[in-house]
Coordinates of C-alpha atoms in Angstrom, one line a residue:
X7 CA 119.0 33.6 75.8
X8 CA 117.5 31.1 78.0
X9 CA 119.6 32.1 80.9
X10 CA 119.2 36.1 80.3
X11 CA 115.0 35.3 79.7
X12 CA 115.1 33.6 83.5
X13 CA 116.6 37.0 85.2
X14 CA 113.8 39.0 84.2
X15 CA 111.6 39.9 86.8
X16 CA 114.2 39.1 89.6
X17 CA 114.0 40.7 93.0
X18 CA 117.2 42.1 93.6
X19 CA 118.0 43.3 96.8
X20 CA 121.1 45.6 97.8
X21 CA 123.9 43.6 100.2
X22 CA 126.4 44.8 102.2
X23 CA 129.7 44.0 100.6
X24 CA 133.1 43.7 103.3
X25 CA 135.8 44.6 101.4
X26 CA 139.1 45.0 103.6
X27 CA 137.1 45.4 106.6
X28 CA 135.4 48.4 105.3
X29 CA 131.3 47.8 104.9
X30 CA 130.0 49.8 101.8
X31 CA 126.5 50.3 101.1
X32 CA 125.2 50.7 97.4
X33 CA 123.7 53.9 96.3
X34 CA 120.1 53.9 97.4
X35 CA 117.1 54.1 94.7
X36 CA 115.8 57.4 94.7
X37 CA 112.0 56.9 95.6
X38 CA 109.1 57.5 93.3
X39 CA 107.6 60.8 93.7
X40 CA 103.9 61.2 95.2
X41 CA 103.2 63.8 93.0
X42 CA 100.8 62.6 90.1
X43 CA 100.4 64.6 87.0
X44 CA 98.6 68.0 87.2
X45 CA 99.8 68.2 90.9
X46 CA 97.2 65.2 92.2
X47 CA 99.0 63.9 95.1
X48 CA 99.0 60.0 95.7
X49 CA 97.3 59.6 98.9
X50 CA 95.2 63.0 99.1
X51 CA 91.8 63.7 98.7
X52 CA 92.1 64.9 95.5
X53 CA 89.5 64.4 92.3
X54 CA 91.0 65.3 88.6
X55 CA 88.4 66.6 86.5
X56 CA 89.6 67.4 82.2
X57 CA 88.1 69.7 80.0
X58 CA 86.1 68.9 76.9
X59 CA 89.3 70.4 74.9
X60 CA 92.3 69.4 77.0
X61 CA 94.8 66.7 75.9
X62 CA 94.5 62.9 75.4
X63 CA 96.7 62.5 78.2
X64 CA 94.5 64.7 80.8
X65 CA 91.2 62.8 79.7
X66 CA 92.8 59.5 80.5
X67 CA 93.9 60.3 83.9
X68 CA 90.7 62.5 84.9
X69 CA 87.9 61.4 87.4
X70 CA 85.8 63.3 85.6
X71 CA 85.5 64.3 81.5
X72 CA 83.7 67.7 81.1
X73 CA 82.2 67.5 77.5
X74 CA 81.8 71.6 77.4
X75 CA 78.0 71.9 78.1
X76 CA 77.0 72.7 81.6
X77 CA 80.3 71.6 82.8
X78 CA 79.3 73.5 86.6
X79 CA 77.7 69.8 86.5
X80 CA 80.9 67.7 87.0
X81 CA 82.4 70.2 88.8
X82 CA 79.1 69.8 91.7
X83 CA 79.5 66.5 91.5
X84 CA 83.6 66.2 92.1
X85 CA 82.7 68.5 95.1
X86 CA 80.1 66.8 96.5
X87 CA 81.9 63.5 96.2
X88 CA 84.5 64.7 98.9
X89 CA 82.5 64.8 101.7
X90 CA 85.5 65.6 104.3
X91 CA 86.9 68.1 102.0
X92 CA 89.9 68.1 99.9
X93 CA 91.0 69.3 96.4
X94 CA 89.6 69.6 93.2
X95 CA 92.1 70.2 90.7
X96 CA 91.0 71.2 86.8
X97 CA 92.9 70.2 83.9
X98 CA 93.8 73.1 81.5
X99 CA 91.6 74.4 78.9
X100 CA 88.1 75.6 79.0
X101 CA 84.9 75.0 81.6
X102 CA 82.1 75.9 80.7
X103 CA 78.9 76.9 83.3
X104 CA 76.0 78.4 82.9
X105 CA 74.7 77.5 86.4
X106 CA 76.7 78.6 89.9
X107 CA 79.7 76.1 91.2
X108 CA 78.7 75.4 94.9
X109 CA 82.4 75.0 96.9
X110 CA 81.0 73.3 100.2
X111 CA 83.5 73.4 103.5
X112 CA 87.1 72.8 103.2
X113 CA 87.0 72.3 100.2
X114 CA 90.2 74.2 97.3
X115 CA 89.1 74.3 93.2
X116 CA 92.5 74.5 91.8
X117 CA 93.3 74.9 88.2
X118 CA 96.3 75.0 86.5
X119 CA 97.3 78.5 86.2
X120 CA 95.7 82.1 84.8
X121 CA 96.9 81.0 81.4
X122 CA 96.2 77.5 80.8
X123 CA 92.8 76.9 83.1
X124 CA 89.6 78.9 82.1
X125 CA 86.2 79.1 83.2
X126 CA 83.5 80.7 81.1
X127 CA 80.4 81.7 82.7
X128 CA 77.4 82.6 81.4
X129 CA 73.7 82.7 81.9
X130 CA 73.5 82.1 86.0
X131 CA 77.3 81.3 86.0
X132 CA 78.8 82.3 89.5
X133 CA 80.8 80.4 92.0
X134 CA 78.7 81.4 94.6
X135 CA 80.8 80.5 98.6
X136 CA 78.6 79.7 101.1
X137 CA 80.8 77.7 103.3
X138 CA 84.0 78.4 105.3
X139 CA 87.5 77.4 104.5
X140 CA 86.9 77.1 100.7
X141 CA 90.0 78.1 98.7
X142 CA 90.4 79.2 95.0
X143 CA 93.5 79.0 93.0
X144 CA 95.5 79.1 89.8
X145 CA 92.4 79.7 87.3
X146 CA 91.1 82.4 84.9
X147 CA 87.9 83.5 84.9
X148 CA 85.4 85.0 82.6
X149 CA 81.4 86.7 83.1
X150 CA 79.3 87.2 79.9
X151 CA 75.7 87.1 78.9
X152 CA 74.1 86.6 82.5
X153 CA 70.4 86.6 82.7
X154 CA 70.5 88.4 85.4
X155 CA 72.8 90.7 87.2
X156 CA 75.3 88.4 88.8
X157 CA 76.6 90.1 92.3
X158 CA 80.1 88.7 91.5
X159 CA 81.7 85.9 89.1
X160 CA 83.6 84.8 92.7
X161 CA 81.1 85.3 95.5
X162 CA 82.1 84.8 98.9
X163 CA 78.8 84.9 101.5
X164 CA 80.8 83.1 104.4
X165 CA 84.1 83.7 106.1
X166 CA 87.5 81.9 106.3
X167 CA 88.1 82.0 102.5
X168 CA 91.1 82.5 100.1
X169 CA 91.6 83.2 96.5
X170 CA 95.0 83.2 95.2
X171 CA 96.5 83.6 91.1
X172 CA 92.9 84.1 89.4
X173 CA 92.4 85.9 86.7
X174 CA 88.8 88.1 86.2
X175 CA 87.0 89.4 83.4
X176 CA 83.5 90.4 82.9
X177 CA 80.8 92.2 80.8
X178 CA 78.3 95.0 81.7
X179 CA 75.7 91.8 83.8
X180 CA 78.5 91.9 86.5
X181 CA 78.4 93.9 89.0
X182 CA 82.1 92.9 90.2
X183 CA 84.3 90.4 89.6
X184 CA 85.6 89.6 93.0
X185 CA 83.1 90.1 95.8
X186 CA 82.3 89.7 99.1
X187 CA 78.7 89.8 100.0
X188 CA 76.9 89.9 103.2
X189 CA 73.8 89.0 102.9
X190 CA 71.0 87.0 105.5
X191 CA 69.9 84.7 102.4
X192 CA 73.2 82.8 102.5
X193 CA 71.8 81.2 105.2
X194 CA 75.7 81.7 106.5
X195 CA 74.2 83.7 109.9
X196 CA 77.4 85.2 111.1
X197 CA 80.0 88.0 110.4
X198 CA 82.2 87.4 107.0
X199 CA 85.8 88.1 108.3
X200 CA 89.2 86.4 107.5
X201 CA 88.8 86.7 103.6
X202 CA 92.2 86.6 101.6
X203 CA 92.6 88.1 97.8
X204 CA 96.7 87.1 96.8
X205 CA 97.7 88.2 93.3
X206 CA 94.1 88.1 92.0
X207 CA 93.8 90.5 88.9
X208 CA 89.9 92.3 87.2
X209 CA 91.0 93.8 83.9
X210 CA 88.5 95.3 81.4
X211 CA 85.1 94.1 83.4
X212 CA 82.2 95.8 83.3
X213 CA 81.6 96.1 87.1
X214 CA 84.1 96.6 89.6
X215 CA 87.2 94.7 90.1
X216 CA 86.5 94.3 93.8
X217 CA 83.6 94.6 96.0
X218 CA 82.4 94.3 99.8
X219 CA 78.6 94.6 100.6
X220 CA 76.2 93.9 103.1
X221 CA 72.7 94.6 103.9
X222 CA 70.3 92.3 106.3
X223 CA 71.8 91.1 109.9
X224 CA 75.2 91.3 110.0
X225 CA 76.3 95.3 108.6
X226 CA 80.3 94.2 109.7
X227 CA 82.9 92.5 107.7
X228 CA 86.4 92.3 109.1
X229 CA 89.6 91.2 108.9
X230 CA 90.2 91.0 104.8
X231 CA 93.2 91.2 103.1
X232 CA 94.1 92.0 99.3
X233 CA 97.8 91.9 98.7
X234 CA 99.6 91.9 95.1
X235 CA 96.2 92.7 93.5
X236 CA 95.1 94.3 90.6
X237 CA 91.9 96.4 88.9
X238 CA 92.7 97.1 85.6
X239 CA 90.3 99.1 82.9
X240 CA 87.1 98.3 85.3
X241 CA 84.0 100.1 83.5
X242 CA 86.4 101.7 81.3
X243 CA 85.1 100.0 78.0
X244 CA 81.8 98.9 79.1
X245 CA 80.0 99.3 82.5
X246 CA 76.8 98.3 84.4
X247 CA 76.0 101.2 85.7
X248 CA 77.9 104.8 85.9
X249 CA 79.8 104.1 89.3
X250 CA 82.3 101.3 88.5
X251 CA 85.6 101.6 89.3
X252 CA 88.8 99.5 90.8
X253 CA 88.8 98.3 94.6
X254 CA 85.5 99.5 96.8
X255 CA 86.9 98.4 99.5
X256 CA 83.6 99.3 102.1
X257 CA 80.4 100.4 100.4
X258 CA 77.4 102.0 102.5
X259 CA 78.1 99.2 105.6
X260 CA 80.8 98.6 108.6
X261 CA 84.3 97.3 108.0
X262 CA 87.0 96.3 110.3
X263 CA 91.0 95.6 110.0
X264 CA 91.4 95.9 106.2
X265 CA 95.3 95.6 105.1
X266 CA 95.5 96.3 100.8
X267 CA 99.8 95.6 100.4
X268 CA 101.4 96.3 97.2
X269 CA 97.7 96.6 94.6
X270 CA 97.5 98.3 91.8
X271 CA 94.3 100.2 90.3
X272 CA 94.7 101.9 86.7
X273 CA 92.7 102.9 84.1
X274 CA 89.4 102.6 85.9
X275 CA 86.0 104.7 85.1
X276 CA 86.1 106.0 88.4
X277 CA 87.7 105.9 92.0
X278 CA 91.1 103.5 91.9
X279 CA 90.5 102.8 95.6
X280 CA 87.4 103.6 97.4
X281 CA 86.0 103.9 101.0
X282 CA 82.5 105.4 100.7
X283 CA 81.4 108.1 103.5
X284 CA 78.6 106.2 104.9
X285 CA 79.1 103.5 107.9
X286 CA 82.3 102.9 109.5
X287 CA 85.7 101.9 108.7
X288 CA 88.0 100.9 111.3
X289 CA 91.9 99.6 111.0
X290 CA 92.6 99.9 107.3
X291 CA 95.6 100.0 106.3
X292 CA 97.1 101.1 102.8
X293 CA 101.1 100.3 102.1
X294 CA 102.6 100.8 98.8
X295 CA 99.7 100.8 96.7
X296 CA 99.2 102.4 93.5
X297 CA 96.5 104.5 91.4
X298 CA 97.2 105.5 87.7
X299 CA 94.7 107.3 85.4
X300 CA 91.5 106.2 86.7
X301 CA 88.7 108.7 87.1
X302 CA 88.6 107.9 82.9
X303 CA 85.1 109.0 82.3
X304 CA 84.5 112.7 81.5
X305 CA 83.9 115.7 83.9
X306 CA 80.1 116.6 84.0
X307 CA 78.8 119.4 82.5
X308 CA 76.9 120.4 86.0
X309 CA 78.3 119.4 89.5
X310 CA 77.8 116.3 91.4
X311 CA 79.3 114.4 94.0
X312 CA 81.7 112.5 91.8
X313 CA 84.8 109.8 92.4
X314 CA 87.5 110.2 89.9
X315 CA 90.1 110.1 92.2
X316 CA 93.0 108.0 92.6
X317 CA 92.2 106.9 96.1
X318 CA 89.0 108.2 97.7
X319 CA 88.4 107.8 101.3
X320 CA 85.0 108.8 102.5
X321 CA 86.4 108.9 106.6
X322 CA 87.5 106.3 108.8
X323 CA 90.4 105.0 110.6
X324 CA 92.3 105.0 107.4
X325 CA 95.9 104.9 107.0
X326 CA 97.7 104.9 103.6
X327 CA 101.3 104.6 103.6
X328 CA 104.0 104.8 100.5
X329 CA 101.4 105.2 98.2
X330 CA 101.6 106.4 94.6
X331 CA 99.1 108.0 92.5
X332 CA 99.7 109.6 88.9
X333 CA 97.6 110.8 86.6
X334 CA 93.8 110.4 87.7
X335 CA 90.9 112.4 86.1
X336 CA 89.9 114.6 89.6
X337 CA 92.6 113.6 92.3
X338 CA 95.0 111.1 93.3
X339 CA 94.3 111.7 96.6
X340 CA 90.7 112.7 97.2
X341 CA 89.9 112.8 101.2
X342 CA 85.9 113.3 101.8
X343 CA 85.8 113.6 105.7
X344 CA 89.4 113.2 107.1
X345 CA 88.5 112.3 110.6
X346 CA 91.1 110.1 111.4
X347 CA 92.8 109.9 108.1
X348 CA 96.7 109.4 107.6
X349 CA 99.0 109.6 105.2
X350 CA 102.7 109.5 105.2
X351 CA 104.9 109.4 102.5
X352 CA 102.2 109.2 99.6
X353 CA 102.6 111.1 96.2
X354 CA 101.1 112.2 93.3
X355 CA 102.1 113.3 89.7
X356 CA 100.5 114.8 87.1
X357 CA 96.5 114.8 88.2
X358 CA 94.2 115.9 85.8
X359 CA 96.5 115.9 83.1
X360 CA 94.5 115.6 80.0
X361 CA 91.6 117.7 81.3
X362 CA 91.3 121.5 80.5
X363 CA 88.1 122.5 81.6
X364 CA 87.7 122.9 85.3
X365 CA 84.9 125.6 85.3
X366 CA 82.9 122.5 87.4
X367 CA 85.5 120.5 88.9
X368 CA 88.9 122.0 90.2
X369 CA 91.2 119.1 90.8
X370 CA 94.0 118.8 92.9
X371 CA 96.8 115.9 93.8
X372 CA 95.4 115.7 97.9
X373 CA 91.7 117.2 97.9
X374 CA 90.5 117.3 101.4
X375 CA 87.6 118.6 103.0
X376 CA 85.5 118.3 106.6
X377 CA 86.8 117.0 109.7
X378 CA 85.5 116.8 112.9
X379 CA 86.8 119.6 115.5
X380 CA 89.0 116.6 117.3
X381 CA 90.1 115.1 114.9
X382 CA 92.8 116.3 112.4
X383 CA 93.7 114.8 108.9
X384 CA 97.2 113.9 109.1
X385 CA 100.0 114.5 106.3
X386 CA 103.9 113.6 106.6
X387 CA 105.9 114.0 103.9
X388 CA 103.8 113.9 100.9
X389 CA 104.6 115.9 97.5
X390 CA 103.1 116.8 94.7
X391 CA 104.8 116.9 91.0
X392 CA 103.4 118.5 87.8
X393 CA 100.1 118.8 89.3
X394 CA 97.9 120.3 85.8
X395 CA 95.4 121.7 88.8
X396 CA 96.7 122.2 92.7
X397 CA 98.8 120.5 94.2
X398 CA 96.8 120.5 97.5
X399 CA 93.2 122.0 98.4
X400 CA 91.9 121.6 102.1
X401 CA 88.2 122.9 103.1
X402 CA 84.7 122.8 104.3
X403 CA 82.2 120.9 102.7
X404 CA 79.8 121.5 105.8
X405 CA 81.9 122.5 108.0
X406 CA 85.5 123.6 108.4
X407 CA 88.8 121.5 108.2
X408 CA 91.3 120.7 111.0
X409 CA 95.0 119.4 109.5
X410 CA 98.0 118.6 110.6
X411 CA 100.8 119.0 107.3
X412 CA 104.3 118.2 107.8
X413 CA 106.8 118.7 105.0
X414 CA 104.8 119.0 102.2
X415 CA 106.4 119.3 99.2
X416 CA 104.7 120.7 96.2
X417 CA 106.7 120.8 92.5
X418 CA 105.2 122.8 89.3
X419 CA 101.2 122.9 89.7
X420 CA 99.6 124.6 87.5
X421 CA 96.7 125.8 89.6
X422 CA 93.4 126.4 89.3
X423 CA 91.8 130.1 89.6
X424 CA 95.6 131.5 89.7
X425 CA 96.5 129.6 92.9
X426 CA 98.2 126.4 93.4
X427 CA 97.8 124.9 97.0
X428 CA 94.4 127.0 98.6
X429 CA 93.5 126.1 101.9
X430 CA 90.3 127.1 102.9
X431 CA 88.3 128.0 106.1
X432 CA 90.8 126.2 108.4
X433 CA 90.0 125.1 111.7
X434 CA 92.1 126.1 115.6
X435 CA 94.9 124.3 115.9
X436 CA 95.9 123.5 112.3
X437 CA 99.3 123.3 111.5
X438 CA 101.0 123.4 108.2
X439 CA 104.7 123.1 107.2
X440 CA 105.0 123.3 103.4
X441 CA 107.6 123.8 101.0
X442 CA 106.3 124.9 97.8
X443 CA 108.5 125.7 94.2
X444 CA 107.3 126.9 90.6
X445 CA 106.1 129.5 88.4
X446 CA 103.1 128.2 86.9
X447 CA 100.1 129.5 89.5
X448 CA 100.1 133.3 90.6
X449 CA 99.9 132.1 94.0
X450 CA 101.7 129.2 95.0
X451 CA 99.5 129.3 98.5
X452 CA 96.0 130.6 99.0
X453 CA 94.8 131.1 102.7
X454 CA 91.1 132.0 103.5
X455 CA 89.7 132.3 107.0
X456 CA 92.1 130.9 109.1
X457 CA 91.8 130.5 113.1
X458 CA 94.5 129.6 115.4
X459 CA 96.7 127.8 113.3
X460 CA 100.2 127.6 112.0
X461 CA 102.0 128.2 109.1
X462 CA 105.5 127.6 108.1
X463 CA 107.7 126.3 105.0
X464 CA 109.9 127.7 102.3
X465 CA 108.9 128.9 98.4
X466 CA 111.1 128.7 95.5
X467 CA 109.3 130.7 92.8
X468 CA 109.2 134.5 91.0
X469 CA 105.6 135.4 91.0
X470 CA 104.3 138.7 92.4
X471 CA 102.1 137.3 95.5
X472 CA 103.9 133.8 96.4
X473 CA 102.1 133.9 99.8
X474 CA 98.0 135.3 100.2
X475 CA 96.1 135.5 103.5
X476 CA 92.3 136.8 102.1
X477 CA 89.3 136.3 104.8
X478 CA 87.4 138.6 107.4
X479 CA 87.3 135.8 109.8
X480 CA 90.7 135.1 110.1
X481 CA 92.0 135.5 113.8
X482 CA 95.3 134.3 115.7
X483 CA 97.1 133.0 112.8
X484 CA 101.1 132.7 113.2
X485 CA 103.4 132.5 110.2
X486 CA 106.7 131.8 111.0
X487 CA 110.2 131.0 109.3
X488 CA 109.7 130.9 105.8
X489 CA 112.2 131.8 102.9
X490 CA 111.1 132.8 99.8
X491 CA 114.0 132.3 97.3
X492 CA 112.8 135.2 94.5
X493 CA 114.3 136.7 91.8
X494 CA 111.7 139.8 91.7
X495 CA 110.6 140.4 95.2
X496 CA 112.3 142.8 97.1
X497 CA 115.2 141.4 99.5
X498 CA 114.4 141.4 102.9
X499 CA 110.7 141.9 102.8
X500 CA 108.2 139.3 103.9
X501 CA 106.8 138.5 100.4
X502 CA 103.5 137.7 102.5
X503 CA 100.3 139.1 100.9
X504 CA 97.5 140.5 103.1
X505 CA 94.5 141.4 101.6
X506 CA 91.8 144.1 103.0
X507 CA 89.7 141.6 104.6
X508 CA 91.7 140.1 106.3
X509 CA 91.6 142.4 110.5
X510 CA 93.9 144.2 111.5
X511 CA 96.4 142.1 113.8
X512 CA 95.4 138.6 112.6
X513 CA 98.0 137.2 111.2
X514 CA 101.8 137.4 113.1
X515 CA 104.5 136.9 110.7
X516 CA 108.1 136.0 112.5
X517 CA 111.1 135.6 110.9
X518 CA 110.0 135.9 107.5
X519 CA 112.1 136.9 104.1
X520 CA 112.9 137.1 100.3
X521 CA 116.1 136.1 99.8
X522 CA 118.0 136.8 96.2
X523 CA 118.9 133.4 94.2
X524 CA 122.4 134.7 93.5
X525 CA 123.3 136.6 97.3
X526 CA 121.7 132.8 98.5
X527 CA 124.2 130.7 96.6
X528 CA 127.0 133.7 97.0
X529 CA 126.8 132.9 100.3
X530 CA 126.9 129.4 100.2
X531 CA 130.2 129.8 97.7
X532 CA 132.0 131.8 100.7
X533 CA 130.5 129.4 103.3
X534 CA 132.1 126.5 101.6

């Protein structure tokens, strides 16, 4: 025992052994690993702060105890202590604030995840950015019971900021739960631009899930970027005011080189996605985005300029590609102004599809209206399915509409006034290529007032008047190569309606015809 007590605690040190002229090294020690619990690295500027209810094991290790009262004070403090920046890192369980959390300059508040971390706000709770480089991550956070109406629970007033894996709810004192405020009392004095929003999700607040503003000096954010994000039930249970809704992505101010990738808006009380018509956006970029059954509340009982759409884009340099909308309250695709808006590949199913009364609002899957004489609204290969209004309804609001359709493809809509895709008072040099099926509408396509433009397509369908050209100011209108597969029209005529307004000479039809189901697919038996 002696012997065996005086080896403890010796030194040893690996040797080279030489055994038949061979040297063989012993296995090295694996090193010890720098990372520290709760992700504290050994060496980094890192302070550990533990919740008032987190474990025994968290509370020993932490710089900093909260005891669940004003815990926005320990938080400050951890902040302030790293000077030159670095990481705060929160233990899981709950923070509670009722005073803002200041994130000063290269600084990251990191908790533990959306399901373990949680901060609780309330009274002047806010974590209010005011200083670049700041990063948030891996936290949940909740807005309740504010004094005073808090702009956002995350407030970002300065640029060069992330936020990535938080979690957002909030009650009617918020007016959104992620936002990014422009605003000359900051003190920031510059243009907000490089903001980042990765798999951030706002479900059932009481403001909007995401917001830009500005007002004061600098009108212009740019360069801000939501990707995997979500809106979720935002005013749909309780609401600040009456326009809430999912992402507003530029209110009444300038925005620049906007890219949303993969978010999804559902459930909201009114627009999914939203680009109001005032000031000007530039470079924004939609791709593969979604926009189910928002537009919740209900239909007015007199007409107003309202936002249950899907997406609503109020003009711009707006593109939106691959995108999805399904059954929103007025539109999944609602265009106010399409100067210089693009779509390709986007679809919708099933708008309006637990509404019934549309003797105010006549929804549609793509609603357009205005665009400047220059500058066309662009479609490529969009559809519409099940629509319970139109499938697609372009027209004036002041003025007349210029678009540019190609392969539109519209499935089953049910209509509104007896007509299912009605394009209205359409500007020179509009062309439209659409291929429309279904028996649900009188008229699968309405045209009224149409000047220099172009029609052509294909309709599968058996109502009387498939086709309708109404208007005394239509002029220099070409309809060319369309089939319309009928069982009831006559074989070989046009199946093109003209109505009495419409002069004498207006409208050229080429290479027009009804075709019979059963001679089309005799013929394709003997072709093959």
């Amino acid at each position: 025992m002696a012997i065996l007590a005086g080896l403890v605690g010796i030194l040893i040190i690996p040797c080279v052994f030489e055994i038949t002229g061979v040297d063989v090294m012993p296995t090295p020690i694996t090193p010890m690993s720098t990372t520290l619990p709760y992700g504290k690295m050994s060496g980094t500027n890192s302070i550990f702060i533990a919740a008032h209810d987190s474990s025994r094991e968290a509370k020993s290790q932490a710089d900093y105890v909260c005891n669940g009262i004003h815990d926005q004070k320990e938080i400050n403090a951890a902040i302030d202590a790293l000077s030159k920046g670095g990481e705060v890192i929160l233990s899981e369980g709950t923070f509670r604030c009722d005073n803002a959390i200041y994130p000063q300059t290269d600084i990251t508040l990191r908790g533990q995840g959306d399901t373990k971390t949680f901060l609780k706000l309330t009274t002047s709770g806010v974590i209010l950015i005011d200083k670049e480089n700041v990063s948030l991550d891996q936290f949940h956070i909740s807005g309740n019971d504010c004094d005073e109406v808090v702009a956002g629970l995350i407030t970002i007033r300065a640029g060069h900021c992330t936020v990535h894996n938080v979690t957002a709810t909030s009650d009617e004192t918020v007016q959104a739960m992620f936002m990014v405020l422009s605003t000359d009392s900051s003190g920031y004095n510059n243009i907000i631009e490089d903001i980042e929003f990765t798999n951030c999700k706002a479900i059932d607040g009481g403001g909007w899930g995401f917001r830009t503003s500005a007002s004061g000096t600098h009108q212009l954010i740019r360069n801000i970027r939501y990707t995997d994000c979500q809106a979720i039930n935002c005013g749909r249970y309780e609401r600040i005011y009456e326009w809430v809704g999912g992402f507003l992505i530029k209110n009444e101010h300038d925005i620049e080189n906007v890219r949303i990738t993969r978010c999804i808006a559902e459930g909201n009380w009114e627009s999914g996605f939203h680009i109001e018509y005032s000031g000007t956006g530039t470079d924004i970029l939609f791709t593969d985005c979604i926009a189910n059954n928002n537009g919740q509340k209900p239909y007015p009982t007199t007409f107003k300029q309202d936002f249950m759409s899907g997406f609503f884009i109020g003009r711009g340099d707006v593109t939106l590609q691959n995108c999805h909308a399904e059954g929103n309250g007025l539109a999944g695709f609602f265009i106010d102004d399409g100067t210089g808006v693009k779509l390709y590949g986007c679809t919708d199913e099933n708008t309006a599809i637990t509404r019934s009364d549309f003797s105010q609002y006549k929804p549609a899957s793509f609603y357009i209206i205005n665009t400047y004489p220059d500058s066309p609204i662009v479609m490529k290969n969009c559809s519409s399915t099940n629509s319970n209004g139109r499938a697609l309804y372009v027209g004036p609001k002041e003025y007349s509409t210029k678009a540019r359709v190609e392969n539109f493809v519209m499935t089953n809509a049910a209509g509104v006034d007896g007509t299912a895709i009605q394009l209205n008072h359409i500007r020179s040099g509009s062309e439209f290529d659409i291929h429309a099926s279904g028996n649900r509408a009188s008229t699968l396509i309405r045209v009224y007032n149409s000047l220099d433009s172009d029609y052509t397509g294909s309709i599968v369908s058996d109502v009387a008047k498939p086709i309708v050209f109404d208007g005394s100011d239509t002029k220099n209108t070409l309809v060319h190569d369309i089939e319309i597969l009928s069982n009831t029209l006559p074989v070989g005529s046009t199946g093109i309606t003209m109505t009495g307004n419409v002069p004498k000479g207006a409208v050229q039809i080429i290479n027009c015809h009804v075709t019979s189901p059963n001679s089309f697919f005799g013929f394709l038996s003997e072709g093959w």
